[in-house]
Amino acid sequence: MQFIDLQAQYRAYRDEIHRRIQAVLDHGQFILGPEVTELETELARYVGVRHCITVASGTDSLEIALRALGIGPGDEVVTVPFTWISTAETIALVGARPVFVDIEPDTYNLNPDLLEAAITPRTRALMPVSLFGQMPDIERINEIAARHGLPVIEDAAQSFGATRHGRRSCGVTTIGSTSFFPAKTLGCYGDGGALFTNDDALATRMRAIRNHGGLQRHHHTLVGMNGRFDTLQAAVILAKLPHFDEELRRRRQVAARYDAALRPLLDLPHAVPVVAPGNTHVYAQYTIRVRDRDQVAARMKEQGIPTAVYYPKCLHEQPVFAGLGYRPGDFPVAERAAREVLSLPMHPFLTEEDQDRVIEALARALRSPSTPSS
């Protein structure tokens, strides 16, 4: 069984993918070719913003957003400690300091009740993460940001396609950032990402930064990077895009079956995903909470069922960020989540038979006696 079955998706769209790739091979414009422009137009329309700027990876998208806002040494950016390393890594890459705020226990997203206390005179931006497939309380985050005159970057690497009160992820903040890594809800066949904004000046800066700091060849107005999106990868996403909303519908169908089956089995609070009021969830991951997480995962592996842990360590516990001065216990909700979360196989092509195998394997793993700690 595949944790994420990209081969099944490829088989379903094989002819469309091949046609799109062949068109690129025929015209030979492999960097910033016409498919890149076409995709940016389609994605901007989908999200409901004026500008989409595709880039080479989700990590690049965050760094480009920070650089476009002029954030650098001496600045602080507020984010969460329970996320993938790229979120804080890019803040450090531009010379700024990540400042962490604990998460909500049910959605795993930034707790807005704790946000204002983390803002200092050095704060230059807020970077909430839309973790596992749904958005945080972005209205409160935006309101706090506006009160302090701060831009907001939504790290939406896992939530592309999600909505909050009818507005799409990537279209509700100063800048939205997403990833097209193959395992994402809308993935290419390599690395890729995109930025979204309604700010014309920011869009111009981000386009320049992704292409060595210039919009015209041999004329560089900014210190930039090689962050361009490959035309072949744009072709792959264009082939998948017409099927995207149907895939999201299937993901929610799979999640609903998991919810019904697993609620009676799990005894921890928020043990199955909680969808916040006003949100739709795209289930980039289907993440549960279990006691003895590592033992449960090992027992499922013995039964041939893959699982994953997003994330076994919080960012303030990573050696690279030891210099920030945080200590164990500073973010108790995030730290508990890191000990308890377990993600199950989730993708639009998961059959009911395979899903039942996952559920049965989890039930057996939960019934097994705990191994005494040494």
CSV table of C-alpha atoms in Angstrom, one decimal:
chain,number,residue,atom,x,y,z
A,1,MET,CA,0.0,0.0,0.0
A,2,GLN,CA,1.2,3.5,-0.8
A,3,PHE,CA,1.0,6.3,1.7
A,4,ILE,CA,0.3,8.7,-1.2
A,5,ASP,CA,-0.3,6.9,-4.5
A,6,LEU,CA,1.1,9.1,-7.2
A,7,GLN,CA,1.2,6.2,-9.6
A,8,ALA,CA,-2.6,5.8,-9.5
A,9,GLN,CA,-3.0,9.5,-10.2
A,10,TYR,CA,-0.6,9.3,-13.1
A,11,ARG,CA,-2.4,6.4,-14.7
A,12,ALA,CA,-5.7,8.3,-14.4
A,13,TYR,CA,-4.4,11.4,-16.2
A,14,ARG,CA,-1.6,9.8,-18.3
A,15,ASP,CA,-2.8,10.9,-21.7
A,16,GLU,CA,-3.3,14.5,-20.6
A,17,ILE,CA,0.1,14.7,-18.9
A,18,HIS,CA,1.8,13.3,-21.9
A,19,ARG,CA,0.2,15.7,-24.3
A,20,ARG,CA,1.1,18.7,-22.1
A,21,ILE,CA,4.7,17.5,-21.7
A,22,GLN,CA,5.0,16.8,-25.5
A,23,ALA,CA,3.9,20.3,-26.3
A,24,VAL,CA,6.8,21.7,-24.2
A,25,LEU,CA,9.3,19.3,-25.9
A,26,ASP,CA,8.0,20.5,-29.2
A,27,HIS,CA,8.4,24.2,-28.6
A,28,GLY,CA,11.6,23.9,-26.5
A,29,GLN,CA,11.0,26.9,-24.2
A,30,PHE,CA,12.0,25.0,-21.0
A,31,ILE,CA,12.4,28.1,-18.8
A,32,LEU,CA,9.5,30.5,-18.3
A,33,GLY,CA,7.7,29.1,-21.4
A,34,PRO,CA,4.1,29.8,-22.3
A,35,GLU,CA,2.8,27.1,-20.0
A,36,VAL,CA,4.2,29.0,-17.0
A,37,THR,CA,2.2,32.1,-18.0
A,38,GLU,CA,-0.9,30.0,-18.6
A,39,LEU,CA,-0.6,28.3,-15.3
A,40,GLU,CA,-0.1,31.6,-13.4
A,41,THR,CA,-3.2,33.0,-15.0
A,42,GLU,CA,-5.3,29.9,-14.1
A,43,LEU,CA,-4.0,29.7,-10.6
A,44,ALA,CA,-4.6,33.5,-9.9
A,45,ARG,CA,-8.2,33.0,-11.2
A,46,TYR,CA,-8.7,29.9,-9.0
A,47,VAL,CA,-7.4,31.7,-5.9
A,48,GLY,CA,-9.2,34.9,-6.7
A,49,VAL,CA,-6.2,37.3,-6.7
A,50,ARG,CA,-4.6,39.5,-9.3
A,51,HIS,CA,-1.2,38.0,-9.3
A,52,CYS,CA,0.4,34.5,-9.2
A,53,ILE,CA,4.1,34.1,-9.5
A,54,THR,CA,5.3,30.5,-9.9
A,55,VAL,CA,8.7,29.7,-8.4
A,56,ALA,CA,11.2,26.8,-8.1
A,57,SER,CA,10.0,25.4,-4.7
A,58,GLY,CA,7.8,26.1,-1.8
A,59,THR,CA,10.9,27.1,0.2
A,60,ASP,CA,11.9,29.6,-2.5
A,61,SER,CA,8.4,31.1,-2.4
A,62,LEU,CA,8.7,31.9,1.3
A,63,GLU,CA,12.2,33.3,1.0
A,64,ILE,CA,11.1,35.4,-2.0
A,65,ALA,CA,8.1,36.7,-0.1
A,66,LEU,CA,10.3,37.8,2.8
A,67,ARG,CA,12.9,39.4,0.5
A,68,ALA,CA,10.1,41.3,-1.4
A,69,LEU,CA,8.9,42.7,1.9
A,70,GLY,CA,12.5,44.0,2.7
A,71,ILE,CA,12.9,41.7,5.7
A,72,GLY,CA,16.5,41.1,6.8
A,73,PRO,CA,19.0,41.2,9.7
A,74,GLY,CA,17.7,42.6,12.9
A,75,ASP,CA,14.1,41.9,12.0
A,76,GLU,CA,11.7,39.3,13.6
A,77,VAL,CA,9.0,37.2,12.0
A,78,VAL,CA,6.4,35.5,14.1
A,79,THR,CA,5.4,32.0,13.2
A,80,VAL,CA,4.7,28.6,14.8
A,81,PRO,CA,7.1,25.9,16.1
A,82,PHE,CA,5.0,23.0,14.8
A,83,THR,CA,5.7,22.9,11.0
A,84,TRP,CA,8.2,21.9,8.5
A,85,ILE,CA,11.7,23.4,8.8
A,86,SER,CA,11.3,25.6,5.7
A,87,THR,CA,8.9,28.0,7.5
A,88,ALA,CA,11.6,29.1,10.0
A,89,GLU,CA,14.5,28.3,7.8
A,90,THR,CA,13.7,30.9,5.3
A,91,ILE,CA,13.3,33.5,8.0
A,92,ALA,CA,16.9,32.7,9.1
A,93,LEU,CA,18.1,32.7,5.5
A,94,VAL,CA,17.2,36.3,5.0
A,95,GLY,CA,19.0,37.1,8.3
A,96,ALA,CA,15.9,37.6,10.5
A,97,ARG,CA,14.9,35.9,13.7
A,98,PRO,CA,12.0,33.4,13.9
A,99,VAL,CA,9.8,34.1,16.9
A,100,PHE,CA,7.5,31.2,17.8
A,101,VAL,CA,3.9,31.2,19.1
A,102,ASP,CA,2.1,28.0,20.3
A,103,ILE,CA,-0.6,26.3,18.3
A,104,GLU,CA,-4.3,25.4,19.0
A,105,PRO,CA,-4.7,21.8,20.2
A,106,ASP,CA,-7.5,21.0,17.8
A,107,THR,CA,-6.4,22.5,14.4
A,108,TYR,CA,-2.6,22.6,15.0
A,109,ASN,CA,-2.6,26.1,13.7
A,110,LEU,CA,-1.4,29.3,15.3
A,111,ASN,CA,-3.3,30.3,18.4
A,112,PRO,CA,-4.3,33.9,17.8
A,113,ASP,CA,-4.8,34.4,21.6
A,114,LEU,CA,-1.1,34.2,22.0
A,115,LEU,CA,-0.1,36.3,19.0
A,116,GLU,CA,0.0,39.8,20.2
A,117,ALA,CA,2.3,39.0,23.1
A,118,ALA,CA,5.0,37.9,20.6
A,119,ILE,CA,5.0,41.1,18.6
A,120,THR,CA,7.9,43.5,19.4
A,121,PRO,CA,9.2,46.7,17.8
A,122,ARG,CA,11.4,44.5,15.7
A,123,THR,CA,8.6,42.4,14.3
A,124,ARG,CA,8.3,42.9,10.5
A,125,ALA,CA,5.8,40.2,9.5
A,126,LEU,CA,3.5,37.4,10.6
A,127,MET,CA,3.8,34.0,9.0
A,128,PRO,CA,0.9,31.7,10.0
A,129,VAL,CA,0.9,28.1,8.7
A,130,SER,CA,-2.2,26.5,7.3
A,131,LEU,CA,-1.2,23.0,8.6
A,132,PHE,CA,-2.4,19.6,7.3
A,133,GLY,CA,-4.9,21.2,5.0
A,134,GLN,CA,-6.9,24.0,6.7
A,135,MET,CA,-6.5,27.6,7.4
A,136,PRO,CA,-6.1,29.3,10.8
A,137,ASP,CA,-8.3,32.0,12.2
A,138,ILE,CA,-7.0,34.4,9.5
A,139,GLU,CA,-9.5,37.1,10.3
A,140,ARG,CA,-8.1,37.6,13.8
A,141,ILE,CA,-4.5,37.3,12.6
A,142,ASN,CA,-5.1,39.9,9.9
A,143,GLU,CA,-6.8,42.2,12.4
A,144,ILE,CA,-3.9,42.0,14.8
A,145,ALA,CA,-1.5,42.5,11.9
A,146,ALA,CA,-3.4,45.6,10.7
A,147,ARG,CA,-3.3,47.1,14.2
A,148,HIS,CA,0.5,46.8,14.2
A,149,GLY,CA,1.0,47.7,10.6
A,150,LEU,CA,2.4,44.3,9.7
A,151,PRO,CA,2.1,42.2,6.5
A,152,VAL,CA,1.0,38.6,6.7
A,153,ILE,CA,2.4,35.7,4.7
A,154,GLU,CA,0.3,32.6,4.7
A,155,ASP,CA,2.4,29.5,4.5
A,156,ALA,CA,-0.1,27.5,2.6
A,157,ALA,CA,2.1,24.6,1.4
A,158,GLN,CA,-0.4,22.1,2.7
A,159,SER,CA,-3.7,23.9,2.2
A,160,PHE,CA,-4.0,24.8,-1.5
A,161,GLY,CA,-7.6,24.5,-2.4
A,162,ALA,CA,-8.9,25.0,1.2
A,163,THR,CA,-11.4,27.8,2.0
A,164,ARG,CA,-12.3,29.9,5.0
A,165,HIS,CA,-15.7,31.6,4.9
A,166,GLY,CA,-15.7,31.1,1.1
A,167,ARG,CA,-12.3,32.6,0.5
A,168,ARG,CA,-9.5,30.4,-0.8
A,169,SER,CA,-6.2,29.7,0.9
A,170,CYS,CA,-3.4,31.9,-0.6
A,171,GLY,CA,-5.9,34.7,-1.3
A,172,VAL,CA,-6.6,36.1,2.2
A,173,THR,CA,-3.3,37.7,3.3
A,174,THR,CA,-0.7,40.2,2.0
A,175,ILE,CA,1.1,37.3,0.3
A,176,GLY,CA,0.1,33.6,0.0
A,177,SER,CA,2.7,31.0,-0.5
A,178,THR,CA,2.3,27.4,-1.6
A,179,SER,CA,4.2,24.3,-2.7
A,180,PHE,CA,3.9,22.0,-5.6
A,181,PHE,CA,6.1,19.2,-4.1
A,182,PRO,CA,4.8,15.9,-5.6
A,183,ALA,CA,3.0,14.9,-2.3
A,184,LYS,CA,1.0,18.1,-2.0
A,185,THR,CA,-2.7,18.3,-2.9
A,186,LEU,CA,-1.7,19.9,-6.2
A,187,GLY,CA,1.8,18.6,-7.0
A,188,CYS,CA,4.2,18.5,-9.9
A,189,TYR,CA,6.9,15.9,-10.7
A,190,GLY,CA,9.7,17.7,-9.0
A,191,ASP,CA,10.0,20.8,-6.8
A,192,GLY,CA,7.8,23.9,-7.4
A,193,GLY,CA,5.8,26.6,-5.7
A,194,ALA,CA,3.8,29.8,-6.1
A,195,LEU,CA,3.2,33.1,-4.6
A,196,PHE,CA,-0.1,35.0,-4.7
A,197,THR,CA,-0.9,38.7,-4.0
A,198,ASN,CA,-3.2,41.6,-4.9
A,199,ASP,CA,-0.4,44.1,-4.4
A,200,ASP,CA,0.9,45.1,-7.8
A,201,ALA,CA,4.2,46.4,-6.4
A,202,LEU,CA,4.9,43.3,-4.4
A,203,ALA,CA,4.1,41.1,-7.4
A,204,THR,CA,6.7,43.1,-9.5
A,205,ARG,CA,9.3,42.7,-6.8
A,206,MET,CA,8.7,39.0,-6.4
A,207,ARG,CA,8.8,38.4,-10.2
A,208,ALA,CA,12.2,40.2,-10.3
A,209,ILE,CA,13.6,38.4,-7.3
A,210,ARG,CA,12.8,34.9,-8.7
A,211,ASN,CA,14.8,35.8,-11.8
A,212,HIS,CA,18.1,37.1,-10.4
A,213,GLY,CA,16.6,40.4,-9.4
A,214,GLY,CA,15.6,41.7,-12.8
A,215,LEU,CA,12.6,41.8,-15.1
A,216,GLN,CA,14.8,42.6,-18.1
A,217,ARG,CA,17.8,40.6,-19.2
A,218,HIS,CA,21.1,42.2,-18.0
A,219,HIS,CA,19.2,44.8,-15.9
A,220,HIS,CA,19.1,43.8,-12.2
A,221,THR,CA,17.3,46.1,-9.8
A,222,LEU,CA,17.3,43.8,-6.7
A,223,VAL,CA,19.5,41.1,-5.2
A,224,GLY,CA,17.6,38.0,-6.4
A,225,MET,CA,18.0,34.3,-6.9
A,226,ASN,CA,17.4,31.6,-9.5
A,227,GLY,CA,13.9,30.7,-8.4
A,228,ARG,CA,12.2,30.1,-11.7
A,229,PHE,CA,9.6,27.4,-12.3
A,230,ASP,CA,10.3,24.9,-15.0
A,231,THR,CA,8.0,24.8,-18.0
A,232,LEU,CA,7.8,21.0,-17.9
A,233,GLN,CA,6.5,21.2,-14.3
A,234,ALA,CA,3.9,23.8,-15.3
A,235,ALA,CA,2.7,21.4,-18.0
A,236,VAL,CA,2.2,18.7,-15.4
A,237,ILE,CA,0.1,20.9,-13.2
A,238,LEU,CA,-1.9,22.2,-16.1
A,239,ALA,CA,-2.8,18.6,-16.9
A,240,LYS,CA,-3.9,17.9,-13.3
A,241,LEU,CA,-5.7,21.2,-12.6
A,242,PRO,CA,-9.0,20.3,-14.3
A,243,HIS,CA,-9.3,17.3,-11.9
A,244,PHE,CA,-8.3,19.2,-8.8
A,245,ASP,CA,-11.7,20.0,-7.3
A,246,GLU,CA,-12.9,16.4,-7.8
A,247,GLU,CA,-9.7,15.2,-6.1
A,248,LEU,CA,-10.5,17.4,-3.1
A,249,ARG,CA,-14.0,16.0,-3.0
A,250,ARG,CA,-12.6,12.5,-2.9
A,251,ARG,CA,-10.2,13.5,-0.1
A,252,ARG,CA,-13.0,14.7,2.0
A,253,GLN,CA,-14.9,11.5,1.3
A,254,VAL,CA,-12.0,9.4,2.5
A,255,ALA,CA,-11.6,11.6,5.6
A,256,ALA,CA,-15.3,11.2,6.4
A,257,ARG,CA,-14.9,7.4,6.4
A,258,TYR,CA,-11.9,7.6,8.6
A,259,ASP,CA,-13.7,10.0,11.0
A,260,ALA,CA,-16.7,7.6,11.4
A,261,ALA,CA,-14.5,4.5,11.9
A,262,LEU,CA,-11.8,6.0,14.1
A,263,ARG,CA,-13.8,8.2,16.6
A,264,PRO,CA,-14.9,5.1,18.6
A,265,LEU,CA,-11.3,3.7,18.6
A,266,LEU,CA,-9.3,6.8,19.8
A,267,ASP,CA,-9.5,8.2,23.3
A,268,LEU,CA,-7.4,11.3,23.2
A,269,PRO,CA,-8.9,14.8,22.9
A,270,HIS,CA,-9.0,16.0,19.2
A,271,ALA,CA,-8.0,12.4,18.2
A,272,VAL,CA,-9.4,12.8,14.7
A,273,PRO,CA,-9.0,16.0,12.6
A,274,VAL,CA,-11.2,18.9,13.7
A,275,VAL,CA,-12.4,21.2,11.0
A,276,ALA,CA,-12.7,24.8,12.4
A,277,PRO,CA,-16.1,26.6,11.8
A,278,GLY,CA,-16.1,28.3,8.4
A,279,ASN,CA,-13.3,26.1,7.1
A,280,THR,CA,-13.1,23.5,4.4
A,281,HIS,CA,-10.2,21.0,4.8
A,282,VAL,CA,-8.2,19.5,1.9
A,283,TYR,CA,-6.6,16.8,4.0
A,284,ALA,CA,-3.1,17.1,2.7
A,285,GLN,CA,-2.5,14.8,5.6
A,286,TYR,CA,-5.1,12.8,7.6
A,287,THR,CA,-3.5,13.2,11.1
A,288,ILE,CA,-4.7,11.5,14.3
A,289,ARG,CA,-3.5,11.5,17.9
A,290,VAL,CA,-2.6,8.3,19.6
A,291,ARG,CA,-0.9,7.2,22.8
A,292,ASP,CA,2.4,5.4,22.4
A,293,ARG,CA,2.6,6.8,18.9
A,294,ASP,CA,5.9,5.2,17.9
A,295,GLN,CA,4.8,1.8,19.0
A,296,VAL,CA,1.5,2.1,17.2
A,297,ALA,CA,3.3,3.1,14.0
A,298,ALA,CA,5.7,0.1,14.4
A,299,ARG,CA,2.8,-2.3,14.8
A,300,MET,CA,1.1,-0.9,11.7
A,301,LYS,CA,4.3,-1.2,9.7
A,302,GLU,CA,4.4,-4.9,10.7
A,303,GLN,CA,1.0,-5.3,9.1
A,304,GLY,CA,2.1,-3.6,5.9
A,305,ILE,CA,0.5,-0.2,6.5
A,306,PRO,CA,2.6,2.9,6.0
A,307,THR,CA,2.3,5.9,8.3
A,308,ALA,CA,4.2,9.1,8.7
A,309,VAL,CA,4.9,11.6,11.5
A,310,TYR,CA,4.5,15.3,10.8
A,311,TYR,CA,6.5,16.4,12.9
A,312,PRO,CA,8.4,14.4,15.6
A,313,LYS,CA,10.3,17.5,16.8
A,314,CYS,CA,9.2,21.1,17.1
A,315,LEU,CA,11.4,23.7,15.4
A,316,HIS,CA,12.6,25.2,18.8
A,317,GLU,CA,13.8,21.7,19.6
A,318,GLN,CA,15.9,21.5,16.4
A,319,PRO,CA,19.7,21.9,17.0
A,320,VAL,CA,19.9,24.6,14.3
A,321,PHE,CA,17.6,26.9,16.3
A,322,ALA,CA,19.2,26.2,19.7
A,323,GLY,CA,20.6,29.8,19.6
A,324,LEU,CA,17.1,31.3,19.8
A,325,GLY,CA,17.1,30.5,23.5
A,326,TYR,CA,13.8,28.5,23.7
A,327,ARG,CA,13.6,25.7,26.2
A,328,PRO,CA,11.5,22.5,26.4
A,329,GLY,CA,8.1,23.3,27.8
A,330,ASP,CA,7.9,26.8,26.2
A,331,PHE,CA,5.3,25.6,23.7
A,332,PRO,CA,3.5,22.8,25.5
A,333,VAL,CA,0.7,22.3,22.9
A,334,ALA,CA,3.1,22.0,20.0
A,335,GLU,CA,5.4,19.7,22.0
A,336,ARG,CA,2.5,17.4,22.9
A,337,ALA,CA,1.4,17.3,19.3
A,338,ALA,CA,4.9,16.3,18.3
A,339,ARG,CA,4.7,13.3,20.6
A,340,GLU,CA,1.2,12.1,19.6
A,341,VAL,CA,0.4,12.8,15.9
A,342,LEU,CA,0.3,10.1,13.4
A,343,SER,CA,-0.7,10.5,9.7
A,344,LEU,CA,-2.5,7.7,7.9
A,345,PRO,CA,-2.5,6.9,4.2
A,346,MET,CA,-4.5,9.7,2.4
A,347,HIS,CA,-5.0,10.4,-1.3
A,348,PRO,CA,-7.9,10.7,-3.7
A,349,PHE,CA,-7.4,7.2,-5.1
A,350,LEU,CA,-7.5,5.3,-1.8
A,351,THR,CA,-10.0,2.5,-2.2
A,352,GLU,CA,-12.5,1.6,0.5
A,353,GLU,CA,-10.9,-1.8,0.7
A,354,ASP,CA,-7.4,-0.3,1.4
A,355,GLN,CA,-8.9,2.2,3.8
A,356,ASP,CA,-10.6,-0.6,5.7
A,357,ARG,CA,-7.2,-2.4,5.9
A,358,VAL,CA,-5.7,0.8,7.5
A,359,ILE,CA,-8.6,1.0,10.0
A,360,GLU,CA,-8.4,-2.7,10.9
A,361,ALA,CA,-4.6,-2.5,11.3
A,362,LEU,CA,-4.9,0.6,13.5
A,363,ALA,CA,-7.5,-1.1,15.7
A,364,ARG,CA,-5.2,-4.1,16.2
A,365,ALA,CA,-2.2,-1.9,16.9
A,366,LEU,CA,-4.2,0.0,19.6
A,367,ARG,CA,-5.3,-3.3,21.2
A,368,SER,CA,-1.7,-4.6,21.5
A,369,PRO,CA,-0.2,-4.2,25.0
A,370,SER,CA,2.3,-1.4,25.4
A,371,THR,CA,5.9,-2.4,25.5
A,372,PRO,CA,7.4,-1.4,28.9
A,373,SER,CA,10.0,1.4,28.5
A,374,SER,CA,13.6,0.4,29.2
